[in-house]
PDB file of N, CA, C and O in Angstrom:
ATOM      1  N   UNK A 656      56.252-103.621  10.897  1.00  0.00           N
ATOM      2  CA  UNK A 656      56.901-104.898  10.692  1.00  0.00           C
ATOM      3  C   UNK A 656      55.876-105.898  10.142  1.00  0.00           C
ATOM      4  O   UNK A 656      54.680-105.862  10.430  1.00  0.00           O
ATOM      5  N   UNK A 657      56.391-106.702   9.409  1.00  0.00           N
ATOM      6  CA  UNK A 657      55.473-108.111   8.661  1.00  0.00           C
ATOM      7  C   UNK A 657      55.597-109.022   9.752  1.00  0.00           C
ATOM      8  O   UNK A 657      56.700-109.276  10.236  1.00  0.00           O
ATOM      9  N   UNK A 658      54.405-109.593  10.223  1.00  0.00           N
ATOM     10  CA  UNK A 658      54.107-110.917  10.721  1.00  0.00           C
ATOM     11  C   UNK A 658      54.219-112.018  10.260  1.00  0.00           C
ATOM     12  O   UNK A 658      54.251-113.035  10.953  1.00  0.00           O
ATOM     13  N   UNK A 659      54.301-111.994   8.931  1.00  0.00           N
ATOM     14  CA  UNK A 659      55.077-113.098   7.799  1.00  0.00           C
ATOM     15  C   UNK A 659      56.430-112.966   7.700  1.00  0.00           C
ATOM     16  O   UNK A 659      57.043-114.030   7.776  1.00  0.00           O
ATOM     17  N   UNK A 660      57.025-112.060   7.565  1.00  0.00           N
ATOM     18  CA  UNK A 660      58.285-111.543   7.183  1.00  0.00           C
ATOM     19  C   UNK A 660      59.080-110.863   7.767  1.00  0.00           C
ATOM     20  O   UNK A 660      58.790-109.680   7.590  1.00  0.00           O
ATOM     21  N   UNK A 661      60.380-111.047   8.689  1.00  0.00           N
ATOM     22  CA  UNK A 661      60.786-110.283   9.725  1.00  0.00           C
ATOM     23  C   UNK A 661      61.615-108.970   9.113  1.00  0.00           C
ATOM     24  O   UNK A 661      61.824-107.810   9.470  1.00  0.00           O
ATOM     25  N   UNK A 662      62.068-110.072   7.652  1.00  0.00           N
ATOM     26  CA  UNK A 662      62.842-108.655   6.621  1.00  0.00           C
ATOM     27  C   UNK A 662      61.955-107.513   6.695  1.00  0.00           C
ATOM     28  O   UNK A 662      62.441-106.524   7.242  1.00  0.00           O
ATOM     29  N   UNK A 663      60.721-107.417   6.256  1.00  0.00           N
ATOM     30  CA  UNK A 663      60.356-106.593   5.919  1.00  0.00           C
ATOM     31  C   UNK A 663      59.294-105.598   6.568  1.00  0.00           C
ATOM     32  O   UNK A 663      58.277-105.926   7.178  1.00  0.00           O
ATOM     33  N   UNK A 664      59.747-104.329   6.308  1.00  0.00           N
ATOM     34  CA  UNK A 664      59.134-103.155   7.400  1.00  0.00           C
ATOM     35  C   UNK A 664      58.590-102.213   6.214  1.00  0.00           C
ATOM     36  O   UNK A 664      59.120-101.935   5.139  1.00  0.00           O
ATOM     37  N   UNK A 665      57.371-101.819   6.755  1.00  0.00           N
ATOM     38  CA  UNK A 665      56.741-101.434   5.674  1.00  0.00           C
ATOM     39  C   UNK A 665      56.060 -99.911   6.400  1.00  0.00           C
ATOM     40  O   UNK A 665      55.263 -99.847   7.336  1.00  0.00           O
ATOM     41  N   UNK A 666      56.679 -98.756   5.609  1.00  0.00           N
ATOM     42  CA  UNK A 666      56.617 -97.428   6.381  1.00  0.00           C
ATOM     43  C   UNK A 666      55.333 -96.488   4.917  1.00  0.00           C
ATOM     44  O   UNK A 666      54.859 -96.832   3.834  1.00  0.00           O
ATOM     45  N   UNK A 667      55.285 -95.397   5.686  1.00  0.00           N
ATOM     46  CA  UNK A 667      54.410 -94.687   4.993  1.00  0.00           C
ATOM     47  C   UNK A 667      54.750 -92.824   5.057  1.00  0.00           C
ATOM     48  O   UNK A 667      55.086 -92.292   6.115  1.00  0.00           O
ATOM     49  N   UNK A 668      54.585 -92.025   3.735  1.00  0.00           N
ATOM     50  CA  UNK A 668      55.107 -90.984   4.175  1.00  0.00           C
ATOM     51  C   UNK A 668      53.723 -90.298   4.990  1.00  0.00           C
ATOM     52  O   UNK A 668      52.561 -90.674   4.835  1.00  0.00           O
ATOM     53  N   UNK A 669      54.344 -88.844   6.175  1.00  0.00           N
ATOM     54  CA  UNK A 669      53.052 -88.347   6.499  1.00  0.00           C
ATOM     55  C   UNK A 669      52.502 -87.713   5.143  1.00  0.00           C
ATOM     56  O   UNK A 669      52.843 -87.916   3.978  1.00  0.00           O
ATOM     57  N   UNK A 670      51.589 -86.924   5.663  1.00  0.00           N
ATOM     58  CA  UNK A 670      51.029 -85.771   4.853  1.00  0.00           C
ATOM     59  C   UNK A 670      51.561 -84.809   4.115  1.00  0.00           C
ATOM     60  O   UNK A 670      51.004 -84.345   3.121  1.00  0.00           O
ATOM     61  N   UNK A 671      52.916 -84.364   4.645  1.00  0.00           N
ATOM     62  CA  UNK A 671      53.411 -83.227   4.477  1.00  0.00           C
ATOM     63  C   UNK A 671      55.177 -83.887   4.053  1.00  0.00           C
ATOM     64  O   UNK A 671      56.025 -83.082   3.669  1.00  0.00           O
ATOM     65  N   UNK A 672      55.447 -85.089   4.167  1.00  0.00           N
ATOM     66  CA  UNK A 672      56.213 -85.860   3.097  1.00  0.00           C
ATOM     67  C   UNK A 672      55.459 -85.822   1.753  1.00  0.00           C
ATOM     68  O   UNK A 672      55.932 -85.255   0.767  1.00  0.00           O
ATOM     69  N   UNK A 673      54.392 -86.383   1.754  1.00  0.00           N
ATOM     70  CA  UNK A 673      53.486 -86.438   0.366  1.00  0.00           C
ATOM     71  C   UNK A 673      53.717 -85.203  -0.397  1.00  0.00           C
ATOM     72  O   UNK A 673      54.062 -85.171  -1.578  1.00  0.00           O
ATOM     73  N   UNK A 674      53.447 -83.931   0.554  1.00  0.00           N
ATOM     74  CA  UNK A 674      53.241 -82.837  -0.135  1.00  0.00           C
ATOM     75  C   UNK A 674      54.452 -81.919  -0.450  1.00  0.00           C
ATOM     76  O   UNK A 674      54.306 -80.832  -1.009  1.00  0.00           O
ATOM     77  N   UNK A 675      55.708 -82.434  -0.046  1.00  0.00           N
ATOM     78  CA  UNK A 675      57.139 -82.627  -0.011  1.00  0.00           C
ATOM     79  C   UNK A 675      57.088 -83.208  -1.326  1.00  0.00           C
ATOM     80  O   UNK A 675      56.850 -82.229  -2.033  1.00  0.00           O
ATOM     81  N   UNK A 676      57.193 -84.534  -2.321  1.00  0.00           N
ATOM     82  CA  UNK A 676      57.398 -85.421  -3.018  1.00  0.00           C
ATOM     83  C   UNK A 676      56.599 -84.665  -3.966  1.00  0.00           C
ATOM     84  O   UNK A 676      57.105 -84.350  -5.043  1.00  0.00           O
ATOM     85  N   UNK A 677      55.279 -84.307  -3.652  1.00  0.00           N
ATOM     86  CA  UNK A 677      54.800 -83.664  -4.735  1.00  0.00           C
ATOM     87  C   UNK A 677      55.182 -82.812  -5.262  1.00  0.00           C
ATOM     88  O   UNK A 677      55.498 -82.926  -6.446  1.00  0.00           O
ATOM     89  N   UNK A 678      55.331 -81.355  -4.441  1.00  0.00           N
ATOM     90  CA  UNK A 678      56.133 -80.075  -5.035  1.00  0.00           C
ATOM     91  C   UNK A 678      57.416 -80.807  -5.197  1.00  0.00           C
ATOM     92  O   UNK A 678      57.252 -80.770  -6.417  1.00  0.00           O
ATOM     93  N   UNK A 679      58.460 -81.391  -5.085  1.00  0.00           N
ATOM     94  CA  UNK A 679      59.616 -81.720  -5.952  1.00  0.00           C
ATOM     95  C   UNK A 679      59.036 -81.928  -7.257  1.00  0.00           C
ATOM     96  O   UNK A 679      59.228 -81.115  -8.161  1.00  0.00           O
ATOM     97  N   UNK A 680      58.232 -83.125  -7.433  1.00  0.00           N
ATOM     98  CA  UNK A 680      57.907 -83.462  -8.670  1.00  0.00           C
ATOM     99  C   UNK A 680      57.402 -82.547  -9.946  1.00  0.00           C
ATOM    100  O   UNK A 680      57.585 -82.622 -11.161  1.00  0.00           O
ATOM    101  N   UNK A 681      56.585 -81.531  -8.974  1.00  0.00           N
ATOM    102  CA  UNK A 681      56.369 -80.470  -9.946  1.00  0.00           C
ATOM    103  C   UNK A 681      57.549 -79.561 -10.785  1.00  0.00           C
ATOM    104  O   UNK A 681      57.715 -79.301 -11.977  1.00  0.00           O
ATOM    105  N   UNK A 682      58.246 -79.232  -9.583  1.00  0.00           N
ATOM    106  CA  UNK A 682      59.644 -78.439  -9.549  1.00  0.00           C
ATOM    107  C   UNK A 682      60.133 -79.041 -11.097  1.00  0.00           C
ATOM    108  O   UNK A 682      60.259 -78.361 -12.115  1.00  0.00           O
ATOM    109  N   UNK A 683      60.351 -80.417 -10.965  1.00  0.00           N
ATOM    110  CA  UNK A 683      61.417 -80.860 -12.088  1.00  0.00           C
ATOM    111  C   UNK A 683      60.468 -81.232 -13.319  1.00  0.00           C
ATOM    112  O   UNK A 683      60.971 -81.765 -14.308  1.00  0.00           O
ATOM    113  N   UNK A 684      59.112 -80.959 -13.267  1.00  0.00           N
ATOM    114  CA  UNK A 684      58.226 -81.023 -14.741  1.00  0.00           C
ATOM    115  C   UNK A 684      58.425 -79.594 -14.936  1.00  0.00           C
ATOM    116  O   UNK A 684      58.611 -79.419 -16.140  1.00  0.00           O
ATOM    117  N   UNK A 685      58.473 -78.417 -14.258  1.00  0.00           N
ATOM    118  CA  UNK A 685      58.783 -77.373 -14.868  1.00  0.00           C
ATOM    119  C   UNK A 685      60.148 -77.239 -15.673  1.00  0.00           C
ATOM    120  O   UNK A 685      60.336 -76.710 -16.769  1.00  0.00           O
ATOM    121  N   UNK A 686      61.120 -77.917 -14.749  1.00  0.00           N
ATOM    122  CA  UNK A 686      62.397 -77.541 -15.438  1.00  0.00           C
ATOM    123  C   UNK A 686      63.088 -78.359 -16.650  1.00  0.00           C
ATOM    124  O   UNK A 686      63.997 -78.108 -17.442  1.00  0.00           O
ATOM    125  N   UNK A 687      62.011 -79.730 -16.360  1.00  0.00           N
ATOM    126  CA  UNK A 687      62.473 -80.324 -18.210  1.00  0.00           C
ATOM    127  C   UNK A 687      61.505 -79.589 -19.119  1.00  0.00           C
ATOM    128  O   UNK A 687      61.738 -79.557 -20.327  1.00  0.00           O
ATOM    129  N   UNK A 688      60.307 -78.927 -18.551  1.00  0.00           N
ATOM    130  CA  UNK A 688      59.697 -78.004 -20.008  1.00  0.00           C
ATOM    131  C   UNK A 688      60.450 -76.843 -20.051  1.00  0.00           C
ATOM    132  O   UNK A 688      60.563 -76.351 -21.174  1.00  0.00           O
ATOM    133  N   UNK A 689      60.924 -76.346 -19.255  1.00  0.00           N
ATOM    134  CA  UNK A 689      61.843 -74.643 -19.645  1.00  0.00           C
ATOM    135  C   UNK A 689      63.070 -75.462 -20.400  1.00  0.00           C
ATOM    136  O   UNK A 689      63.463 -74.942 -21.444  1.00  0.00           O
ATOM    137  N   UNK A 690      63.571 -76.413 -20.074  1.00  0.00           N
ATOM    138  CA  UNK A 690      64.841 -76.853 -20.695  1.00  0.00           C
ATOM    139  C   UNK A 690      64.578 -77.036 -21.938  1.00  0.00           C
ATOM    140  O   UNK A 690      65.547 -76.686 -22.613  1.00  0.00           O
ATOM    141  N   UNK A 691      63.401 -77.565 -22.796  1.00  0.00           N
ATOM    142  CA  UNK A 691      62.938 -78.356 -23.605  1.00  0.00           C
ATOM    143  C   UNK A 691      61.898 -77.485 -24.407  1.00  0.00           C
ATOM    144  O   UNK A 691      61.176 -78.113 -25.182  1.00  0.00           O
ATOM    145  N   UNK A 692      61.738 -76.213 -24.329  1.00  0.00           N
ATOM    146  CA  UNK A 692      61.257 -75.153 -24.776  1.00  0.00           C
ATOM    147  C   UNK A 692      61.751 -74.791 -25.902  1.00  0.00           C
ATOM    148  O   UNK A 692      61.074 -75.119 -26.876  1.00  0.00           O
ATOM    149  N   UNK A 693      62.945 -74.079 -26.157  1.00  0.00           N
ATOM    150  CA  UNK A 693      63.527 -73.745 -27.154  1.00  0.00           C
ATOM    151  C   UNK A 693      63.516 -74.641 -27.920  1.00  0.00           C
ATOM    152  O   UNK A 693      62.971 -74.079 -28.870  1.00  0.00           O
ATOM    153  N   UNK A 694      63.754 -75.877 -28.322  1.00  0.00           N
ATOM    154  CA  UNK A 694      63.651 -77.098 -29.185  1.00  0.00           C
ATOM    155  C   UNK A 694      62.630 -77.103 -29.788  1.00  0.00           C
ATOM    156  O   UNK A 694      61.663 -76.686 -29.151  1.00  0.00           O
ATOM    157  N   UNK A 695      62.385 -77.545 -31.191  1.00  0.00           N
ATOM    158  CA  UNK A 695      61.336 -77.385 -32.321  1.00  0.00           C
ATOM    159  C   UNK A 695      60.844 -78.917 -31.990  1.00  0.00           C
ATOM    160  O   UNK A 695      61.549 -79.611 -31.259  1.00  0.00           O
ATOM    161  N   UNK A 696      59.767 -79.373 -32.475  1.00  0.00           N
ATOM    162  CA  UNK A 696      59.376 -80.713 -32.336  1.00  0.00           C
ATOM    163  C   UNK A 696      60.029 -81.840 -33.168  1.00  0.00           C
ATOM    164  O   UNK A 696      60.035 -83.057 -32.979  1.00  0.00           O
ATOM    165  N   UNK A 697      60.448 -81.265 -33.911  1.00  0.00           N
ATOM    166  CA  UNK A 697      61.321 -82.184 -34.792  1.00  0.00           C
ATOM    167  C   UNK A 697      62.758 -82.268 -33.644  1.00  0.00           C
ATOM    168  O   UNK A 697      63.307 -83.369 -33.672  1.00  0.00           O
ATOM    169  N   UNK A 698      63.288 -81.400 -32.827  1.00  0.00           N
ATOM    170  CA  UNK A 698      64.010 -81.179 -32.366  1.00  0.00           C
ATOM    171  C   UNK A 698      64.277 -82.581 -31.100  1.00  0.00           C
ATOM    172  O   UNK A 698      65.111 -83.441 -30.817  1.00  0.00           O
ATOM    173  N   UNK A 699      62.761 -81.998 -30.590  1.00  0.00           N
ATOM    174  CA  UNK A 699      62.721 -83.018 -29.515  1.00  0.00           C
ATOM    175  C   UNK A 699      62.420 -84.327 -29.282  1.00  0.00           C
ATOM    176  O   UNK A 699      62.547 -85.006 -28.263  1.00  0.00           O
ATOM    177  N   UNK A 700      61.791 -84.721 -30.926  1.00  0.00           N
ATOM    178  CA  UNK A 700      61.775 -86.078 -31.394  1.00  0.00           C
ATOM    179  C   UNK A 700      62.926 -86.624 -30.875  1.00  0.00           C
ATOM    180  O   UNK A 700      62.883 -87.429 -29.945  1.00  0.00           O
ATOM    181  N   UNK A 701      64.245 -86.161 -31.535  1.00  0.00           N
ATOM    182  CA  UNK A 701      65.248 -86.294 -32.381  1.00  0.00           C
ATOM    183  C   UNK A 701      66.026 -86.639 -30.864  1.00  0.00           C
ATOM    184  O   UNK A 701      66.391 -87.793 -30.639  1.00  0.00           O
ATOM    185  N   UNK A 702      66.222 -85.652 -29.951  1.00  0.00           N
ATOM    186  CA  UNK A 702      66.855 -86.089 -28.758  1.00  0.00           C
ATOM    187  C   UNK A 702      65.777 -86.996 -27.650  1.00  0.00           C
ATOM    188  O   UNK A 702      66.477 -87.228 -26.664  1.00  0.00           O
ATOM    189  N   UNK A 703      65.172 -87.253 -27.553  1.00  0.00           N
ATOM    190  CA  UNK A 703      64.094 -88.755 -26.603  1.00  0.00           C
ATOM    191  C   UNK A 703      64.597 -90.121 -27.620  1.00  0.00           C
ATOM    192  O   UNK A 703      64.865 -91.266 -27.253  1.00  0.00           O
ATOM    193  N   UNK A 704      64.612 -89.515 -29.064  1.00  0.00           N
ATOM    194  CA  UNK A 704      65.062 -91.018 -29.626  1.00  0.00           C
ATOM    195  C   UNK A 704      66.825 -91.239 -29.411  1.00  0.00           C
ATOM    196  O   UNK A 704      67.344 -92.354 -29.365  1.00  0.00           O
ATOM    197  N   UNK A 705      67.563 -89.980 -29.301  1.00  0.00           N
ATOM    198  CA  UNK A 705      68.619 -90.523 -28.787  1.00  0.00           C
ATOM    199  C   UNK A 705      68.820 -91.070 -27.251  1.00  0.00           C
ATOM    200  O   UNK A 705      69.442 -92.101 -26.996  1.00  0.00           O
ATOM    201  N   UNK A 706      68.126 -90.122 -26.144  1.00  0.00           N
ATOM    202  CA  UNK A 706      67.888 -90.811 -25.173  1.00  0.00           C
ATOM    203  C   UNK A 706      67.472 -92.154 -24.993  1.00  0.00           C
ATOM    204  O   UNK A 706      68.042 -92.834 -24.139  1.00  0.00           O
ATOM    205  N   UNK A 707      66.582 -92.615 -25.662  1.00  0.00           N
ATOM    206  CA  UNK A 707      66.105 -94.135 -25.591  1.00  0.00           C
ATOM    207  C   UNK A 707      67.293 -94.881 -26.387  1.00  0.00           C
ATOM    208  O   UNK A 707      67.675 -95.898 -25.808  1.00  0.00           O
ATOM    209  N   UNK A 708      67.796 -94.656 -27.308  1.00  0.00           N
ATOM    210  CA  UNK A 708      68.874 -95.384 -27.517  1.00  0.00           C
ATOM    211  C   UNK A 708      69.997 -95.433 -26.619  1.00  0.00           C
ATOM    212  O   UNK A 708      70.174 -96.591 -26.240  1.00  0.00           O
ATOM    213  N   UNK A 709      70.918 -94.524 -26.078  1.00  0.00           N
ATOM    214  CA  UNK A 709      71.557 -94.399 -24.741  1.00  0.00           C
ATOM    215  C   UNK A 709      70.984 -95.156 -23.664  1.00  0.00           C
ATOM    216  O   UNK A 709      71.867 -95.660 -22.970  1.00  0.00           O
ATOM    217  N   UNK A 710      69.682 -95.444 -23.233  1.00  0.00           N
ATOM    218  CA  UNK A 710      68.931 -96.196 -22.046  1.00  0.00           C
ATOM    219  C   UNK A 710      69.172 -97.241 -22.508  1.00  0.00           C
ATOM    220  O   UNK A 710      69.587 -98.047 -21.676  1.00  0.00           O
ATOM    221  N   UNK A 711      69.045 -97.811 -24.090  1.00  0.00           N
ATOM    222  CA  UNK A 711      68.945 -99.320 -24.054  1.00  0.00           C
ATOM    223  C   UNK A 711      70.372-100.062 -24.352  1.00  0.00           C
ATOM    224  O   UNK A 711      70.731-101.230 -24.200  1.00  0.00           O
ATOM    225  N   UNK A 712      71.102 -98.779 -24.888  1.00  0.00           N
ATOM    226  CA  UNK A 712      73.057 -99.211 -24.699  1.00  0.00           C
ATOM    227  C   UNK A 712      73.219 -99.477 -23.228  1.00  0.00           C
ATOM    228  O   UNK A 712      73.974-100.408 -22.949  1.00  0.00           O
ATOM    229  N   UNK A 713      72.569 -98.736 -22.096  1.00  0.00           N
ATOM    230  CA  UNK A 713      73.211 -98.967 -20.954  1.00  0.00           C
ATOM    231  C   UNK A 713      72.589-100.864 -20.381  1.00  0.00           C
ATOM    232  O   UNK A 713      73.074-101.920 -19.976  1.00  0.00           O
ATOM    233  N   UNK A 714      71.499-100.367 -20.661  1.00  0.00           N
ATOM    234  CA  UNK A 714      70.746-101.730 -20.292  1.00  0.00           C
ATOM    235  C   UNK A 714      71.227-103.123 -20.707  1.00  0.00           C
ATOM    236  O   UNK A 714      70.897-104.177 -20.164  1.00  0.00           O
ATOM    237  N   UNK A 715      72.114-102.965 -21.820  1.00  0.00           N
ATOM    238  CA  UNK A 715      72.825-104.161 -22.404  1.00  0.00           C
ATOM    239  C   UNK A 715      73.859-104.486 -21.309  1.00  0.00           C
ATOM    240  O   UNK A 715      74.247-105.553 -20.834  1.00  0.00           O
ATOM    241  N   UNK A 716      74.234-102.933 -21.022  1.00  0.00           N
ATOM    242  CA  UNK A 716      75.812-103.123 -20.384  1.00  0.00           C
ATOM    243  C   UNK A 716      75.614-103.682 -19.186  1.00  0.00           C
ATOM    244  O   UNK A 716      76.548-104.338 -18.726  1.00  0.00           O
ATOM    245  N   UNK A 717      74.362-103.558 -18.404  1.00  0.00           N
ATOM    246  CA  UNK A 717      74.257-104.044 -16.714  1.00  0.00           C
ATOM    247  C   UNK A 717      73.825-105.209 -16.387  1.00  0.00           C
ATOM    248  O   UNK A 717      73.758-105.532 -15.202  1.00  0.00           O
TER     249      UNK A 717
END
């Protein structure tokens, strides 16, 4: 708990949360490179620039 701030509670993961968060994170850098494999570089230009356009249509909308 904050001694300034009653809102706010301020937690921490253990060790083995950390190492939880980490192997997820790995998990899903493997699976956007197997996804993203077959695609030529011209390929994958081509869909991140449609992605970033889709991110910044939504961003208008919210």
């Amino acid at each position: 708990m904050s001694d300034s701030d009653r809102r706010t509670v301020r937690i921490a993961l253990t060790e083995q949360g950390a190492a939880f968060v980490m192997s997820a994170m790995e998990i899903r850098r493997q699976l956007l490179t197997d996804m993203l494999e077959p695609l030529s570089d011209e390929e994958k230009t081509q869909f991140f620039s449609m992605i970033d356009k889709i991110t910044e249509q939504l961003a208008l909308k919210l």
